[in-house]
mmCIF file of C-alpha atoms in Angstrom:
data_model
loop_
_atom_site.group_PDB
_atom_site.id
_atom_site.type_symbol
_atom_site.label_atom_id
_atom_site.label_comp_id
_atom_site.label_asym_id
_atom_site.label_seq_id
_atom_site.Cartn_x
_atom_site.Cartn_y
_atom_site.Cartn_z
ATOM 1 C CA MET A 683 0.000 0.000 0.000
ATOM 2 C CA THR A 684 1.342 3.403 -0.970
ATOM 3 C CA ARG A 685 1.475 5.728 2.017
ATOM 4 C CA GLN A 686 1.574 9.489 1.853
ATOM 5 C CA SER A 687 2.153 9.809 5.572
ATOM 6 C CA ASP A 688 4.096 12.441 7.428
ATOM 7 C CA ALA A 689 6.965 11.045 9.483
ATOM 8 C CA ARG A 690 6.626 13.865 12.017
ATOM 9 C CA VAL A 691 3.170 12.809 13.232
ATOM 10 C CA VAL A 692 2.049 9.937 15.468
ATOM 11 C CA ALA A 693 -1.676 9.381 16.006
ATOM 12 C CA ILE A 694 -3.084 8.432 19.422
ATOM 13 C CA ILE A 695 -6.576 6.868 19.533
ATOM 14 C CA SER A 696 -8.396 6.424 22.823
ATOM 15 C CA ALA A 697 -10.716 3.419 22.730
ATOM 16 C CA PHE A 698 -13.293 1.881 25.032
ATOM 17 C CA HIS A 699 -15.141 -1.175 23.734
ATOM 18 C CA PRO A 700 -13.752 -0.317 20.281
ATOM 19 C CA PRO A 701 -16.215 -0.746 17.405
ATOM 20 C CA GLU A 702 -15.638 -3.426 14.795
ATOM 21 C CA ASP A 703 -15.087 -0.835 12.061
ATOM 22 C CA LEU A 704 -12.237 0.918 13.883
ATOM 23 C CA PRO A 705 -9.555 -0.941 11.858
ATOM 24 C CA GLN A 706 -11.134 0.363 8.648
ATOM 25 C CA ARG A 707 -10.734 3.947 9.859
ATOM 26 C CA VAL A 708 -7.170 3.253 10.966
ATOM 27 C CA VAL A 709 -6.296 2.015 7.457
ATOM 28 C CA GLU A 710 -7.234 5.447 6.117
ATOM 29 C CA LEU A 711 -5.581 7.260 9.024
ATOM 30 C CA ASN A 712 -2.300 5.437 8.400
ATOM 31 C CA LYS A 713 -2.103 7.099 4.995
ATOM 32 C CA GLN A 714 -1.565 10.413 6.800
ATOM 33 C CA VAL A 715 0.619 9.607 9.831
ATOM 34 C CA ALA A 716 3.836 7.732 10.545
ATOM 35 C CA GLN A 717 2.497 5.530 13.354
ATOM 36 C CA THR A 718 -0.755 4.886 15.163
ATOM 37 C CA VAL A 719 -1.125 4.019 18.841
ATOM 38 C CA VAL A 720 -4.456 2.667 20.083
ATOM 39 C CA VAL A 721 -5.041 2.800 23.841
ATOM 40 C CA ASP A 722 -7.792 0.516 25.095
ATOM 41 C CA ASP A 723 -9.104 2.077 28.303
ATOM 42 C CA GLY A 724 -9.971 -1.017 30.307
ATOM 43 C CA SER A 725 -12.531 -2.572 27.958
ATOM 44 C CA ASP A 726 -14.003 -5.985 28.591
ATOM 45 C CA VAL A 727 -11.490 -8.431 27.086
ATOM 46 C CA ASN A 728 -14.115 -10.619 25.440
ATOM 47 C CA ARG A 729 -15.669 -7.654 23.649
ATOM 48 C CA SER A 730 -12.489 -5.958 22.449
ATOM 49 C CA SER A 731 -9.805 -8.605 21.922
ATOM 50 C CA LEU A 732 -10.562 -9.390 18.265
ATOM 51 C CA VAL A 733 -10.558 -5.723 17.254
ATOM 52 C CA LEU A 734 -7.336 -5.048 19.152
ATOM 53 C CA GLN A 735 -5.680 -8.125 17.648
ATOM 54 C CA GLU A 736 -6.653 -6.953 14.173
ATOM 55 C CA LEU A 737 -5.138 -3.539 14.877
ATOM 56 C CA GLU A 738 -1.911 -5.142 16.080
ATOM 57 C CA GLY A 739 -1.827 -7.248 12.934
ATOM 58 C CA MET A 740 -1.994 -4.025 10.920
ATOM 59 C CA GLY A 741 1.138 -2.739 12.678
ATOM 60 C CA CYS A 742 -0.519 -0.518 15.284
ATOM 61 C CA SER A 743 0.902 -0.287 18.767
ATOM 62 C CA VAL A 744 -1.848 -1.272 21.201
ATOM 63 C CA ILE A 745 -1.805 -0.400 24.896
ATOM 64 C CA ARG A 746 -4.229 -2.287 27.125
ATOM 65 C CA MET A 747 -4.981 -0.287 30.254
ATOM 66 C CA PRO A 748 -5.577 -2.602 33.256
ATOM 67 C CA GLU A 749 -8.681 -0.651 34.267
ATOM 68 C CA ASN A 750 -10.898 2.144 33.014
ATOM 69 C CA ALA A 751 -8.803 5.192 33.874
ATOM 70 C CA GLY A 752 -10.480 7.837 31.707
ATOM 71 C CA ILE A 753 -9.755 9.475 28.390
ATOM 72 C CA ALA A 754 -7.049 11.789 29.737
ATOM 73 C CA ALA A 755 -5.058 8.894 31.210
ATOM 74 C CA ALA A 756 -5.492 6.868 28.020
ATOM 75 C CA LEU A 757 -4.244 9.691 25.805
ATOM 76 C CA ASN A 758 -1.332 10.388 28.134
ATOM 77 C CA ALA A 759 -0.294 6.722 28.013
ATOM 78 C CA GLY A 760 -0.353 6.789 24.228
ATOM 79 C CA ILE A 761 1.578 10.048 24.052
ATOM 80 C CA ASP A 762 4.214 8.708 26.448
ATOM 81 C CA LEU A 763 4.720 5.652 24.228
ATOM 82 C CA ALA A 764 4.933 7.789 21.093
ATOM 83 C CA LEU A 765 7.537 10.097 22.606
ATOM 84 C CA LYS A 766 9.585 7.153 23.847
ATOM 85 C CA ASN A 767 9.523 5.081 20.656
ATOM 86 C CA TRP A 768 9.484 7.592 17.805
ATOM 87 C CA SER A 769 10.244 11.126 19.095
ATOM 88 C CA PRO A 770 7.659 12.771 16.819
ATOM 89 C CA ASP A 771 7.291 16.512 16.343
ATOM 90 C CA PHE A 772 3.495 16.268 16.616
ATOM 91 C CA VAL A 773 0.879 13.968 18.118
ATOM 92 C CA LEU A 774 -2.629 13.700 16.704
ATOM 93 C CA THR A 775 -5.277 12.751 19.271
ATOM 94 C CA LEU A 776 -8.448 11.003 18.163
ATOM 95 C CA ASP A 777 -11.583 9.315 19.487
ATOM 96 C CA GLN A 778 -12.482 5.849 18.267
ATOM 97 C CA ASP A 779 -15.506 7.169 16.349
ATOM 98 C CA SER A 780 -13.694 9.955 14.481
ATOM 99 C CA ALA A 781 -12.451 9.900 10.888
ATOM 100 C CA LEU A 782 -10.334 12.510 9.121
ATOM 101 C CA ASP A 783 -10.873 13.623 5.551
ATOM 102 C CA PRO A 784 -7.990 12.839 3.155
ATOM 103 C CA GLY A 785 -5.308 15.526 3.428
ATOM 104 C CA TYR A 786 -6.380 16.592 6.931
ATOM 105 C CA VAL A 787 -2.929 16.205 8.493
ATOM 106 C CA ALA A 788 -1.147 17.898 5.565
ATOM 107 C CA ALA A 789 -3.556 20.852 5.751
ATOM 108 C CA ALA A 790 -3.086 21.144 9.520
ATOM 109 C CA LEU A 791 0.687 21.127 9.146
ATOM 110 C CA GLU A 792 0.444 23.772 6.432
ATOM 111 C CA THR A 793 -1.628 25.996 8.714
ATOM 112 C CA PHE A 794 0.950 25.475 11.460
ATOM 113 C CA ALA A 795 3.820 26.500 9.153
ATOM 114 C CA GLU A 796 1.980 29.544 7.785
ATOM 115 C CA ALA A 797 1.091 30.773 11.265
ATOM 116 C CA LYS A 798 4.660 30.341 12.490
ATOM 117 C CA ALA A 799 5.898 32.331 9.487
ATOM 118 C CA LYS A 800 3.575 35.186 10.529
ATOM 119 C CA GLY A 801 4.870 35.193 14.102
ATOM 120 C CA ILE A 802 1.989 33.252 15.653
ATOM 121 C CA GLU A 803 2.805 30.451 18.097
ATOM 122 C CA PRO A 804 0.271 27.634 17.590
ATOM 123 C CA GLY A 805 -0.433 25.500 20.628
ATOM 124 C CA LEU A 806 -2.530 23.118 18.567
ATOM 125 C CA ILE A 807 -4.318 22.829 15.246
ATOM 126 C CA SER A 808 -7.877 21.488 15.252
ATOM 127 C CA ALA A 809 -10.639 20.787 12.749
ATOM 128 C CA GLN A 810 -12.226 23.653 10.857
ATOM 129 C CA SER A 811 -15.443 21.648 10.499
ATOM 130 C CA HIS A 812 -17.171 18.600 11.935
ATOM 131 C CA ASN A 813 -19.382 16.611 9.587
ATOM 132 C CA GLY A 814 -19.135 19.505 7.141
ATOM 133 C CA LEU A 815 -20.310 22.165 9.626
ATOM 134 C CA ASN A 816 -17.850 24.879 10.676
ATOM 135 C CA VAL A 817 -16.891 24.932 14.355
ATOM 136 C CA PRO A 818 -17.543 28.032 16.519
ATOM 137 C CA LEU A 819 -14.668 30.526 16.497
ATOM 138 C CA LEU A 820 -13.236 32.891 19.080
ATOM 139 C CA THR A 821 -13.454 35.682 16.505
ATOM 140 C CA ARG A 822 -14.164 35.712 12.787
ATOM 141 C CA ARG A 823 -11.799 38.529 11.895
ATOM 142 C CA ALA A 824 -8.464 36.847 12.548
ATOM 143 C CA GLU A 825 -6.186 35.921 9.667
ATOM 144 C CA PHE A 826 -5.639 32.605 11.446
ATOM 145 C CA PRO A 827 -8.931 31.909 13.266
ATOM 146 C CA GLU A 828 -8.956 30.075 16.578
ATOM 147 C CA ALA A 829 -11.580 27.481 17.451
ATOM 148 C CA PHE A 830 -13.712 28.519 20.407
ATOM 149 C CA ASP A 831 -13.460 25.187 22.224
ATOM 150 C CA PRO A 832 -11.759 22.612 19.988
ATOM 151 C CA LEU A 833 -12.279 18.928 20.633
ATOM 152 C CA GLN A 834 -9.251 16.866 21.528
ATOM 153 C CA SER A 835 -10.338 14.518 18.746
ATOM 154 C CA GLY A 836 -8.655 15.774 15.613
ATOM 155 C CA ALA A 837 -6.190 17.990 17.489
ATOM 156 C CA LEU A 838 -2.677 18.121 16.044
ATOM 157 C CA ILE A 839 -0.516 19.019 19.045
ATOM 158 C CA PRO A 840 3.148 20.016 18.717
ATOM 159 C CA VAL A 841 5.327 18.149 21.186
ATOM 160 C CA SER A 842 6.708 21.551 22.144
ATOM 161 C CA THR A 843 3.229 22.432 23.463
ATOM 162 C CA LEU A 844 3.166 19.374 25.711
ATOM 163 C CA LYS A 845 6.596 20.274 27.053
ATOM 164 C CA ALA A 846 5.436 23.830 27.775
ATOM 165 C CA VAL A 847 1.970 23.229 29.271
ATOM 166 C CA GLY A 848 1.973 19.587 30.380
ATOM 167 C CA MET A 849 -0.219 16.629 29.499
ATOM 168 C CA MET A 850 -3.988 16.054 29.775
ATOM 169 C CA ASP A 851 -5.415 16.454 33.289
ATOM 170 C CA GLU A 852 -6.235 12.909 34.409
ATOM 171 C CA ARG A 853 -8.187 14.122 37.455
ATOM 172 C CA LEU A 854 -11.058 15.153 35.178
ATOM 173 C CA PHE A 855 -11.404 11.553 33.953
ATOM 174 C CA ILE A 856 -13.750 12.354 31.056
ATOM 175 C CA ASP A 857 -15.538 15.465 29.732
ATOM 176 C CA CYS A 858 -13.973 18.943 29.718
ATOM 177 C CA VAL A 859 -10.512 17.358 29.350
ATOM 178 C CA ASP A 860 -10.099 19.156 26.039
ATOM 179 C CA SER A 861 -11.561 22.420 27.356
ATOM 180 C CA GLU A 862 -9.149 22.467 30.286
ATOM 181 C CA PHE A 863 -6.213 21.707 28.001
ATOM 182 C CA ASN A 864 -7.284 24.483 25.608
ATOM 183 C CA LEU A 865 -7.399 27.048 28.421
ATOM 184 C CA ARG A 866 -4.030 25.904 29.701
ATOM 185 C CA VAL A 867 -2.591 26.281 26.198
ATOM 186 C CA ARG A 868 -3.986 29.809 25.927
ATOM 187 C CA SER A 869 -2.700 30.627 29.402
ATOM 188 C CA HIS A 870 0.789 30.075 28.001
ATOM 189 C CA GLY A 871 0.197 32.531 25.155
ATOM 190 C CA LEU A 872 -0.307 29.836 22.504
ATOM 191 C CA ALA A 873 -3.065 29.798 19.889
ATOM 192 C CA THR A 874 -5.685 27.093 19.300
ATOM 193 C CA LEU A 875 -5.928 27.456 15.530
ATOM 194 C CA ILE A 876 -8.243 25.724 13.088
ATOM 195 C CA GLY A 877 -6.589 23.895 10.221
ATOM 196 C CA LYS A 878 -7.747 25.496 6.994
ATOM 197 C CA GLY A 879 -9.817 22.930 5.105
ATOM 198 C CA CYS A 880 -9.636 20.299 7.861
ATOM 199 C CA ASN A 881 -12.906 18.364 8.176
ATOM 200 C CA MET A 882 -13.494 15.540 10.632
ATOM 201 C CA THR A 883 -16.413 13.138 10.640
ATOM 202 C CA HIS A 884 -17.444 12.586 14.248
ATOM 203 C CA SER A 885 -20.292 10.776 15.922
ATOM 204 C CA LEU A 886 -22.813 13.126 17.536
ATOM 205 C CA GLY A 887 -24.147 10.495 19.914
ATOM 206 C CA GLN A 888 -27.694 9.262 20.312
ATOM 207 C CA ALA A 889 -30.486 11.722 19.649
ATOM 208 C CA GLN A 890 -33.737 11.360 21.602
ATOM 209 C CA PRO A 891 -37.076 12.698 20.321
ATOM 210 C CA MET A 892 -37.928 16.009 21.980
ATOM 211 C CA MET A 893 -41.195 15.081 23.684
ATOM 212 C CA LEU A 894 -43.679 17.361 25.481
ATOM 213 C CA PHE A 895 -46.766 15.766 27.087
ATOM 214 C CA GLY A 896 -46.457 12.845 24.695
ATOM 215 C CA TRP A 897 -46.104 15.103 21.634
ATOM 216 C CA HIS A 898 -42.977 15.056 19.495
ATOM 217 C CA VAL A 899 -42.038 18.748 19.384
ATOM 218 C CA THR A 900 -42.095 20.124 15.841
ATOM 219 C CA VAL A 901 -40.651 23.509 14.848
ATOM 220 C CA LEU A 902 -41.007 24.861 11.289
ATOM 221 C CA GLY A 903 -42.262 21.485 10.172
ATOM 222 C CA ILE A 904 -39.191 19.622 11.515
ATOM 223 C CA LYS A 905 -39.411 17.097 14.335
ATOM 224 C CA ARG A 906 -36.832 18.099 16.933
ATOM 225 C CA HIS A 907 -34.422 15.853 18.813
ATOM 226 C CA VAL A 908 -32.156 16.354 21.821
ATOM 227 C CA HIS A 909 -28.751 14.771 22.262
ATOM 228 C CA SER A 910 -28.963 13.141 25.662
ATOM 229 C CA HIS A 911 -26.164 11.918 27.923
ATOM 230 C CA ALA A 912 -26.295 9.223 30.568
ATOM 231 C CA PRO A 913 -26.528 10.723 34.071
ATOM 232 C CA PHE A 914 -22.932 9.837 34.929
ATOM 233 C CA ARG A 915 -21.771 11.877 31.934
ATOM 234 C CA VAL A 916 -23.928 14.817 33.085
ATOM 235 C CA TYR A 917 -22.200 14.513 36.458
ATOM 236 C CA TYR A 918 -18.735 14.793 34.908
ATOM 237 C CA ILE A 919 -19.750 17.629 32.571
ATOM 238 C CA THR A 920 -21.223 19.626 35.460
ATOM 239 C CA ARG A 921 -18.462 18.929 37.985
ATOM 240 C CA ASN A 922 -15.619 19.562 35.579
ATOM 241 C CA SER A 923 -17.228 22.720 34.172
ATOM 242 C CA ILE A 924 -17.314 24.174 37.676
ATOM 243 C CA TYR A 925 -13.661 23.209 38.050
ATOM 244 C CA LEU A 926 -12.930 25.256 34.912
ATOM 245 C CA TRP A 927 -14.593 28.277 36.524
ATOM 246 C CA ARG A 928 -12.592 27.849 39.720
ATOM 247 C CA GLN A 929 -9.332 27.401 37.840
ATOM 248 C CA TYR A 930 -9.677 29.852 34.945
ATOM 249 C CA GLY A 931 -12.605 32.167 35.716
ATOM 250 C CA ALA A 932 -10.448 35.171 36.568
ATOM 251 C CA ARG A 933 -8.432 34.903 33.365
ATOM 252 C CA PHE A 934 -11.079 33.873 30.816
ATOM 253 C CA PRO A 935 -14.448 35.111 32.171
ATOM 254 C CA GLY A 936 -15.897 36.012 28.760
ATOM 255 C CA TRP A 937 -15.024 32.636 27.285
ATOM 256 C CA LEU A 938 -16.507 30.808 30.260
ATOM 257 C CA VAL A 939 -19.744 32.822 30.162
ATOM 258 C CA ARG A 940 -20.154 31.975 26.476
ATOM 259 C CA ARG A 941 -19.485 28.314 27.192
ATOM 260 C CA LEU A 942 -21.892 28.381 30.145
ATOM 261 C CA ARG A 943 -24.664 29.554 27.838
ATOM 262 C CA PHE A 944 -24.117 26.562 25.553
ATOM 263 C CA GLN A 945 -24.071 24.217 28.536
ATOM 264 C CA MET A 946 -27.219 25.675 30.136
ATOM 265 C CA GLU A 947 -29.123 25.298 26.857
ATOM 266 C CA SER A 948 -28.133 21.631 26.728
ATOM 267 C CA ASP A 949 -29.018 21.083 30.394
ATOM 268 C CA ILE A 950 -32.443 22.691 30.010
ATOM 269 C CA PHE A 951 -33.302 20.639 26.927
ATOM 270 C CA ARG A 952 -32.150 17.427 28.617
ATOM 271 C CA LEU A 953 -34.177 18.144 31.754
ATOM 272 C CA LEU A 954 -37.290 19.061 29.771
ATOM 273 C CA TYR A 955 -37.189 16.563 26.951
ATOM 274 C CA GLY A 956 -34.452 13.981 27.586
ATOM 275 C CA ALA A 957 -34.617 10.452 28.956
ATOM 276 C CA ASN A 958 -34.333 9.654 32.697
ATOM 277 C CA ARG A 959 -34.917 13.253 33.746
ATOM 278 C CA LYS A 960 -34.784 12.411 37.465
ATOM 279 C CA GLY A 961 -31.373 10.834 37.001
ATOM 280 C CA GLN A 962 -30.243 13.848 34.988
ATOM 281 C CA LEU A 963 -31.335 16.171 37.801
ATOM 282 C CA ARG A 964 -29.600 14.087 40.477
ATOM 283 C CA ALA A 965 -26.415 14.023 38.399
ATOM 284 C CA LEU A 966 -26.585 17.775 37.865
ATOM 285 C CA ALA A 967 -27.017 18.465 41.576
ATOM 286 C CA ARG A 968 -24.245 16.133 42.693
ATOM 287 C CA GLY A 969 -21.938 17.452 39.981
ATOM 288 C CA CYS A 970 -22.480 20.991 41.262
ATOM 289 C CA TRP A 971 -21.708 19.916 44.825
ATOM 290 C CA ASP A 972 -18.543 18.007 43.979
ATOM 291 C CA GLY A 973 -17.408 20.767 41.638
ATOM 292 C CA TRP A 974 -17.655 23.452 44.318
ATOM 293 C CA THR A 975 -16.064 21.243 46.962
ATOM 294 C CA GLY A 976 -13.190 20.371 44.650
ATOM 295 C CA ARG A 977 -13.767 16.635 44.351
ATOM 296 C CA LEU A 978 -12.183 15.258 41.180
ATOM 297 C CA GLY A 979 -11.247 11.825 39.869
ATOM 298 C CA LYS A 980 -13.368 8.868 38.799
ATOM 299 C CA ILE A 981 -16.896 8.724 40.147
ATOM 300 C CA ASP A 982 -17.473 6.074 42.823
ATOM 301 C CA PRO A 983 -19.431 3.128 41.352
ATOM 302 C CA SER A 984 -22.058 3.292 44.110
ATOM 303 C CA LEU A 985 -22.612 6.998 43.465
ATOM 304 C CA GLN A 986 -22.875 6.375 39.737
ATOM 305 C CA GLU A 987 -25.541 3.751 40.404
ATOM 306 C CA ARG A 988 -27.503 6.070 42.725
ATOM 307 C CA ILE A 989 -27.636 9.015 40.351
ATOM 308 C CA SER A 990 -28.469 6.797 37.361
ATOM 309 C CA SER A 991 -31.350 4.904 38.979
#
């Protein structure tokens, strides 16, 4: 197979119960990067072994975490291996359900080089669009626009950034890991640029019908849906968002207010129209409490069961 990969880039994929079609996406990804590391974050062996074996047979490096440690820990483990084995200039972090358009990495590297030539110090380069829709920007007037809150999936991160700002914050476990990293990058005077022409296909999760008194809400002739999260995810989103306020509120108040508006809209729709609304409310309340009291780390299994019931 002819590869048009860039030797400077190693891809890191975080996986949990990896889907059967992940190897197909990795085949395409390997056309753009030098190496791919897949980190399985404590999946059930019986459900994931065949997929992981197939990936190893393709030449991927596979790390099997002994327990579910969270996306930040999984990415950090993959980055550590990449730095040790290949000394890349860049790492590309990805979720297991993400796929990059052809030429994504080359376009991101071109944006990086152009920005550097203009005196801008990029902390990372992220997707310009997800599923063909442009991502929100910090401002539309910049020659090199910055994503408002770029996902870690699809982020091309210079190793120099990791050396300057550190790795992903494992205490957050999941959710807001990318937001915290973005703010830390900006705190060091680095830019979170979009890669010009970089599109990533990414799963949007399960959409639930927006129901009101048994009626599927319809606006302008279109039946509306709400993207719902399990209560334990609402807990992490809420808790970790409050942590962002405590950590970065003084420095980035405008950014956090804008992000809070997006989050409140999602919370309101989930509480009004989503599934398991009582569980959502319990998760929201406990997330607020733990966020203000500074409790981080993985949620206790008994607490997860209580808020989800």
